[in-house]
C-alpha positions as a Python dict, from the first residue, in 0.01 Angstrom:
ca = {
    (1, 'M'): (0, 0, 0),
    (2, 'K'): (155, 337, 14),
    (3, 'N'): (158, 562, -289),
    (4, 'I'): (453, 762, -417),
    (5, 'F'): (428, 1023, -648),
    (6, 'I'): (667, 1050, -920),
    (7, 'C'): (708, 1342, -1179),
    (8, 'L'): (987, 1314, -1453),
    (9, 'T'): (1108, 1658, -1559),
    (10, 'F'): (1333, 1753, -1846),
    (11, 'D'): (1519, 2066, -1900),
    (12, 'T'): (1570, 2198, -2248),
    (13, 'D'): (1934, 2321, -2240),
    (14, 'P'): (2177, 2352, -2528),
    (15, 'D'): (2459, 2088, -2598),
    (16, 'I'): (2737, 2039, -2459),
    (17, 'S'): (3096, 2078, -2666),
    (18, 'F'): (3209, 1716, -2823),
    (19, 'N'): (3543, 1786, -2706),
    (20, 'T'): (3461, 1896, -2358),
    (21, 'N'): (3584, 1689, -2056),
    (22, 'Q'): (3337, 1843, -1830),
    (23, 'I'): (2940, 1899, -1835),
    (24, 'D'): (2989, 2263, -1687),
    (25, 'S'): (3062, 2530, -1925),
    (26, 'K'): (3220, 2854, -1764),
    (27, 'N'): (3104, 3077, -2039),
    (28, 'K'): (2763, 2955, -2075),
    (29, 'K'): (2754, 2986, -2436),
    (30, 'I'): (2511, 2802, -2673),
    (31, 'V'): (2647, 2589, -2881),
    (32, 'G'): (2360, 2393, -3073),
    (33, 'W'): (2058, 2194, -3007),
    (34, 'E'): (2122, 1864, -3166),
    (35, 'G'): (2089, 1693, -2818),
    (36, 'L'): (1726, 1812, -2780),
    (37, 'E'): (1638, 1745, -3143),
    (38, 'I'): (1746, 1407, -3103),
    (39, 'G'): (1721, 1324, -2723),
    (40, 'K'): (1348, 1447, -2702),
    (41, 'N'): (1222, 1178, -2937),
    (42, 'L'): (1461, 922, -2760),
    (43, 'I'): (1291, 1009, -2407),
    (44, 'Y'): (928, 1013, -2554),
    (45, 'N'): (1000, 662, -2716),
    (46, 'S'): (1162, 518, -2398),
    (47, 'I'): (893, 624, -2175),
    (48, 'K'): (612, 476, -2400),
    (49, 'K'): (823, 131, -2381),
    (50, 'I'): (792, 145, -2035),
    (51, 'E'): (434, 256, -2061),
    (52, 'R'): (363, -44, -2261),
    (53, 'K'): (539, -309, -2065),
    (54, 'Y'): (355, -188, -1715),
    (55, 'K'): (27, -99, -1856),
    (56, 'I'): (45, 255, -1713),
    (57, 'N'): (57, 599, -1792),
    (58, 'I'): (399, 807, -1746),
    (59, 'P'): (339, 1201, -1798),
    (60, 'Q'): (651, 1407, -1889),
    (61, 'S'): (694, 1736, -1760),
    (62, 'W'): (921, 1953, -1998),
    (63, 'F'): (1085, 2275, -1865),
    (64, 'V'): (1144, 2485, -2177),
    (65, 'R'): (1394, 2793, -2215),
    (66, 'V'): (1234, 3107, -2256),
    (67, 'D'): (1503, 3404, -2174),
    (68, 'D'): (1704, 3661, -2291),
    (69, 'Q'): (1987, 3438, -2416),
    (70, 'I'): (1779, 3229, -2650),
    (71, 'K'): (1664, 3560, -2777),
    (72, 'F'): (2024, 3653, -2858),
    (73, 'Y'): (2112, 3358, -3038),
    (74, 'H'): (1773, 3313, -3219),
    (75, 'N'): (1597, 3655, -3220),
    (76, 'R'): (1322, 3576, -3013),
    (77, 'S'): (1282, 3427, -2676),
    (78, 'D'): (1019, 3164, -2728),
    (79, 'W'): (1224, 3037, -3014),
    (80, 'L'): (1215, 2682, -2857),
    (81, 'L'): (834, 2654, -2793),
    (82, 'I'): (796, 2761, -3137),
    (83, 'K'): (1043, 2543, -3321),
    (84, 'Y'): (912, 2230, -3149),
    (85, 'Q'): (537, 2321, -3082),
    (86, 'K'): (429, 1995, -3262),
    (87, 'F'): (639, 1791, -2993),
    (88, 'W'): (500, 2013, -2691),
    (89, 'K'): (141, 1942, -2814),
    (90, 'K'): (226, 1574, -2812),
    (91, 'I'): (356, 1603, -2451),
    (92, 'L'): (7, 1771, -2353),
    (93, 'N'): (-201, 1528, -2543),
    (94, 'N'): (-39, 1275, -2330),
    (95, 'R'): (-101, 1424, -1990),
    (96, 'G'): (225, 1589, -1960),
    (97, 'S'): (305, 1987, -1882),
    (98, 'I'): (498, 2237, -2029),
    (99, 'E'): (669, 2473, -1747),
    (100, 'W'): (905, 2755, -1786),
    (101, 'H'): (1294, 2698, -1752),
    (102, 'I'): (1483, 3039, -1754),
    (103, 'H'): (1869, 3127, -1716),
    (104, 'L'): (1941, 3447, -1590),
    (105, 'N'): (2262, 3488, -1800),
    (106, 'R'): (2393, 3844, -1922),
    (107, 'R'): (2645, 3861, -2195),
    (108, 'K'): (2978, 3979, -2039),
    (109, 'N'): (3171, 4062, -2339),
    (110, 'Y'): (3255, 3917, -2654),
    (111, 'N'): (3520, 3706, -2552),
    (112, 'D'): (3420, 3604, -2230),
    (113, 'G'): (3068, 3468, -2292),
    (114, 'W'): (2801, 3490, -2053),
    (115, 'I'): (2792, 3543, -1673),
    (116, 'L'): (2500, 3504, -1396),
    (117, 'E'): (2315, 3835, -1344),
    (118, 'K'): (2269, 3929, -971),
    (119, 'N'): (2140, 4266, -1016),
    (120, 'H'): (1771, 4211, -871),
    (121, 'K'): (1624, 4504, -1069),
    (122, 'I'): (1767, 4387, -1409),
    (123, 'I'): (1668, 4042, -1298),
    (124, 'N'): (1294, 4163, -1209),
    (125, 'K'): (1254, 4314, -1567),
    (126, 'I'): (1411, 3978, -1731),
    (127, 'I'): (1161, 3760, -1548),
    (128, 'K'): (849, 3991, -1582),
    (129, 'R'): (953, 4040, -1980),
    (130, 'N'): (994, 3659, -2044),
    (131, 'L'): (691, 3537, -1844),
    (132, 'K'): (480, 3744, -2030),
    (133, 'I'): (603, 3586, -2336),
    (134, 'F'): (573, 3254, -2231),
    (135, 'K'): (226, 3266, -2103),
    (136, 'F'): (143, 3374, -2449),
    (137, 'H'): (195, 2988, -2559),
    (138, 'H'): (137, 2804, -2233),
    (139, 'N'): (-51, 2825, -1922),
    (140, 'L'): (225, 2826, -1632),
    (141, 'N'): (250, 2625, -1308),
    (142, 'C'): (573, 2605, -1250),
    (143, 'I'): (911, 2788, -1292),
    (144, 'R'): (1310, 2626, -1273),
    (145, 'I'): (1586, 2895, -1304),
    (146, 'G'): (1869, 2783, -1450),
    (147, 'E'): (2162, 2623, -1242),
    (148, 'A'): (1961, 2627, -936),
    (149, 'F'): (1999, 3003, -877),
    (150, 'M'): (1750, 3147, -613),
    (151, 'T'): (1775, 3453, -373),
    (152, 'N'): (1476, 3582, -126),
    (153, 'E'): (1426, 3850, -356),
    (154, 'I'): (1352, 3614, -661),
    (155, 'A'): (1122, 3394, -452),
    (156, 'K'): (901, 3667, -356),
    (157, 'L'): (884, 3820, -735),
    (158, 'I'): (764, 3478, -853),
    (159, 'Y'): (493, 3446, -607),
    (160, 'K'): (388, 3794, -651),
    (161, 'L'): (357, 3739, -1024),
    (162, 'G'): (111, 3439, -960),
    (163, 'I'): (329, 3141, -1048),
    (164, 'S'): (226, 2850, -817),
    (165, 'A'): (570, 2650, -752),
    (166, 'D'): (932, 2697, -823),
    (167, 'S'): (1152, 2377, -896),
    (168, 'S'): (1517, 2527, -894),
    (169, 'C'): (1602, 2353, -535),
    (170, 'L'): (1904, 2098, -529),
    (171, 'P'): (1843, 1991, -158),
    (172, 'G'): (2184, 1952, 29),
    (173, 'R'): (2372, 2146, -222),
    (174, 'K'): (2586, 2448, -209),
    (175, 'R'): (2848, 2571, -451),
    (176, 'L'): (2948, 2939, -487),
    (177, 'D'): (3243, 2966, -768),
    (178, 'K'): (3300, 3106, -1097),
    (179, 'I'): (3075, 2847, -1315),
    (180, 'K'): (2771, 2791, -1049),
    (181, 'F'): (2655, 3027, -764),
    (182, 'F'): (2380, 2845, -546),
    (183, 'D'): (2304, 2756, -185),
    (184, 'W'): (2025, 2523, -107),
    (185, 'S'): (2251, 2365, 184),
    (186, 'N'): (1972, 2344, 429),
    (187, 'S'): (1678, 2266, 218),
    (188, 'K'): (1437, 1969, 244),
    (189, 'N'): (1457, 1703, 13),
    (190, 'E'): (1082, 1707, -34),
    (191, 'P'): (817, 1978, -151),
    (192, 'Y'): (795, 2243, 100),
    (193, 'F'): (639, 2607, 158),
    (194, 'M'): (893, 2872, 159),
    (195, 'S'): (968, 3086, 432),
    (196, 'R'): (957, 3447, 331),
    (197, 'S'): (1268, 3541, 494),
    (198, 'N'): (1478, 3264, 393),
    (199, 'Y'): (1412, 3064, 64),
    (200, 'K'): (1576, 2757, 209),
    (201, 'N'): (1359, 2710, 515),
    (202, 'A'): (995, 2574, 524),
    (203, 'V'): (699, 2688, 676),
    (204, 'K'): (422, 2481, 812),
    (205, 'L'): (153, 2716, 685),
    (206, 'K'): (87, 2710, 294),
    (207, 'K'): (-105, 3051, 293),
    (208, 'K'): (77, 3310, 101),
    (209, 'R'): (363, 3111, 34),
    (210, 'L'): (569, 3005, -243),
    (211, 'L'): (573, 2609, -299),
    (212, 'E'): (912, 2447, -364),
    (213, 'I'): (937, 2140, -531),
    (214, 'P'): (1292, 2008, -530),
    (215, 'M'): (1485, 1804, -782),
    (216, 'N'): (1519, 1542, -535),
    (217, 'T'): (1907, 1452, -446),
    (218, 'K'): (2034, 1124, -335),
    (219, 'L'): (2403, 1022, -227),
    (220, 'T'): (2619, 875, -517),
    (221, 'K'): (2966, 809, -532),
    (222, 'C'): (3112, 783, -899),
    (223, 'S'): (3454, 675, -991),
    (224, 'Y'): (3616, 1015, -946),
    (225, 'D'): (3454, 1078, -614),
    (226, 'K'): (3647, 1091, -276),
    (227, 'N'): (3290, 1091, -81),
    (228, 'Y'): (2982, 1035, -158),
    (229, 'L'): (2800, 1340, -296),
    (230, 'K'): (2428, 1454, -311),
    (231, 'R'): (2318, 1471, -666),
    (232, 'Y'): (1986, 1510, -819),
    (233, 'I'): (1842, 1194, -936),
    (234, 'N'): (1918, 1194, -1307),
    (235, 'L'): (1776, 879, -1526),
    (236, 'S'): (2069, 936, -1776),
    (237, 'F'): (2325, 813, -1486),
    (238, 'H'): (2498, 463, -1548),
    (239, 'K'): (2251, 228, -1359),
    (240, 'K'): (2514, 149, -1083),
    (241, 'Y'): (2536, 486, -966),
    (242, 'F'): (2148, 544, -1040),
    (243, 'N'): (2076, 257, -828),
    (244, 'Q'): (2311, 372, -528),
    (245, 'N'): (2053, 446, -242),
    (246, 'L'): (1743, 458, -436),
    (247, 'E'): (1581, 200, -259),
    (248, 'N'): (1651, 367, 69),
    (249, 'F'): (1532, 708, -95),
    (250, 'L'): (1171, 567, -207),
    (251, 'K'): (1142, 391, 129),
    (252, 'E'): (1167, 697, 312),
    (253, 'K'): (995, 952, 55),
    (254, 'N'): (622, 1024, -58),
    (255, 'F'): (756, 1211, -371),
    (256, 'L'): (1023, 1187, -633),
    (257, 'V'): (1119, 1447, -880),
    (258, 'T'): (1369, 1366, -1116),
    (259, 'M'): (1591, 1569, -1363),
    (260, 'T'): (1740, 1478, -1700),
    (261, 'H'): (1885, 1680, -1993),
    (262, 'P'): (1791, 1532, -2350),
    (263, 'Y'): (2155, 1555, -2471),
    (264, 'E'): (2239, 1328, -2177),
    (265, 'I'): (2105, 1019, -2334),
    (266, 'V'): (2236, 1083, -2695),
    (267, 'K'): (2547, 875, -2784),
    (268, 'K'): (2732, 1108, -2988),
    (269, 'F'): (2801, 1356, -2692),
    (270, 'K'): (2979, 1093, -2526),
    (271, 'N'): (3347, 1053, -2472),
    (272, 'K'): (3583, 889, -2251),
    (273, 'K'): (3637, 1148, -1993),
    (274, 'N'): (3271, 1286, -1964),
    (275, 'S'): (3074, 967, -1952),
    (276, 'K'): (3192, 833, -1592),
    (277, 'L'): (2868, 942, -1433),
    (278, 'I'): (2624, 1030, -1739),
    (279, 'S'): (2564, 706, -1979),
    (280, 'F'): (2456, 895, -2285),
    (281, 'S'): (2249, 621, -2336),
    (282, 'Y'): (1876, 572, -2386),
    (283, 'N'): (1900, 206, -2269),
    (284, 'E'): (2047, 286, -1937),
    (285, 'F'): (1747, 569, -1943),
    (286, 'E'): (1495, 286, -1979),
    (287, 'T'): (1658, 58, -1733),
    (288, 'N'): (1681, 342, -1449),
    (289, 'L'): (1290, 409, -1518),
    (290, 'D'): (1207, 34, -1497),
    (291, 'N'): (1394, 6, -1203),
    (292, 'I'): (1216, 269, -1018),
    (293, 'I'): (908, 94, -1083),
    (294, 'C'): (1059, -258, -988),
    (295, 'T'): (1162, -120, -651),
    (296, 'C'): (882, 47, -544),
    (297, 'K'): (722, -289, -594),
    (298, 'K'): (960, -450, -407),
    (299, 'I'): (917, -222, -98),
    (300, 'K'): (540, -244, -121),
    (301, 'K'): (512, 120, -260),
    (302, 'N'): (245, 197, -552),
    (303, 'P'): (433, 450, -801),
    (304, 'I'): (187, 700, -927),
    (305, 'F'): (321, 912, -1219),
    (306, 'V'): (216, 1278, -1244),
    (307, 'N'): (290, 1595, -1413),
    (308, 'T'): (397, 1926, -1240),
    (309, 'Q'): (43, 2048, -1252),
    (310, 'D'): (-109, 1727, -1084),
    (311, 'L'): (194, 1714, -833),
    (312, 'I'): (108, 2078, -724),
    (313, 'Q'): (-251, 1982, -687),
    (314, 'I'): (-155, 1686, -479),
    (315, 'I'): (51, 1865, -257),
    (316, 'Q'): (-172, 2163, -181),
    (317, 'T'): (-453, 1926, -89),
    (318, 'K'): (-231, 1775, 144),
    (319, 'Y'): (-191, 2083, 341),
    (320, 'D'): (-553, 2203, 317),
}
């Protein structure tokens, strides 16, 4: 039976507004953390329930925000690491990983909120400053830049700073507008070592290259979609959308990296317009995780759940 390595990842991003019709926010403001406060425990307990059912261990990998925007609202960029340090310790004690999530946002002005910083000299300072703060609390294996932002200059800096891997990639997706700015249109939908000349391209040799661990995408078609769209594999989706093309993905791939925001399984954030794709339900979360395991067994693959550190070692060993 062939193995498939599965890594469940979670980003500690702030709440969405209760009145919003969309998940994306143009002004990128931080409105609160109730979704994380509630959602992290729902996620932890739901995973424990699946662990007991199948008598397996399912480590969790949490990408925790440490950046200038957190500092602006909470006086220190490591506020989330400190506030929820008991929870992070529990994750680590259960074979999980704590990794770094950074948003490269800068405050435009009082009325217009925040925008993406694109000046590489400033980005260089932001990353170096906040990396030092993160590493004061935890060892670091992997970075994920908010909203999938990446450039060749950033990739080179990450590697130079000794970070083993990046996990910002959304394979097959490109969006360049006022809300999002990223281009992973030609990237592989599996781990790869980055070309130094183009972060979207893979190279065969791993020596002196940054490892990219994508948030895997698969084709889904929601009620409001005209065509199928590549979306990252999110355990909070309604099961009918989560299951679309899941079996084909699991048949073809040896690695699966999911990504979920804690607020996406918290019922109080749900309204009629924002919940056509996202369920805001821990029951759907559990069902989707259960279905990954059942589908693997159906296609005669052995699901092995790993944290980010384990995943990096497995990939690096494969290419040794």
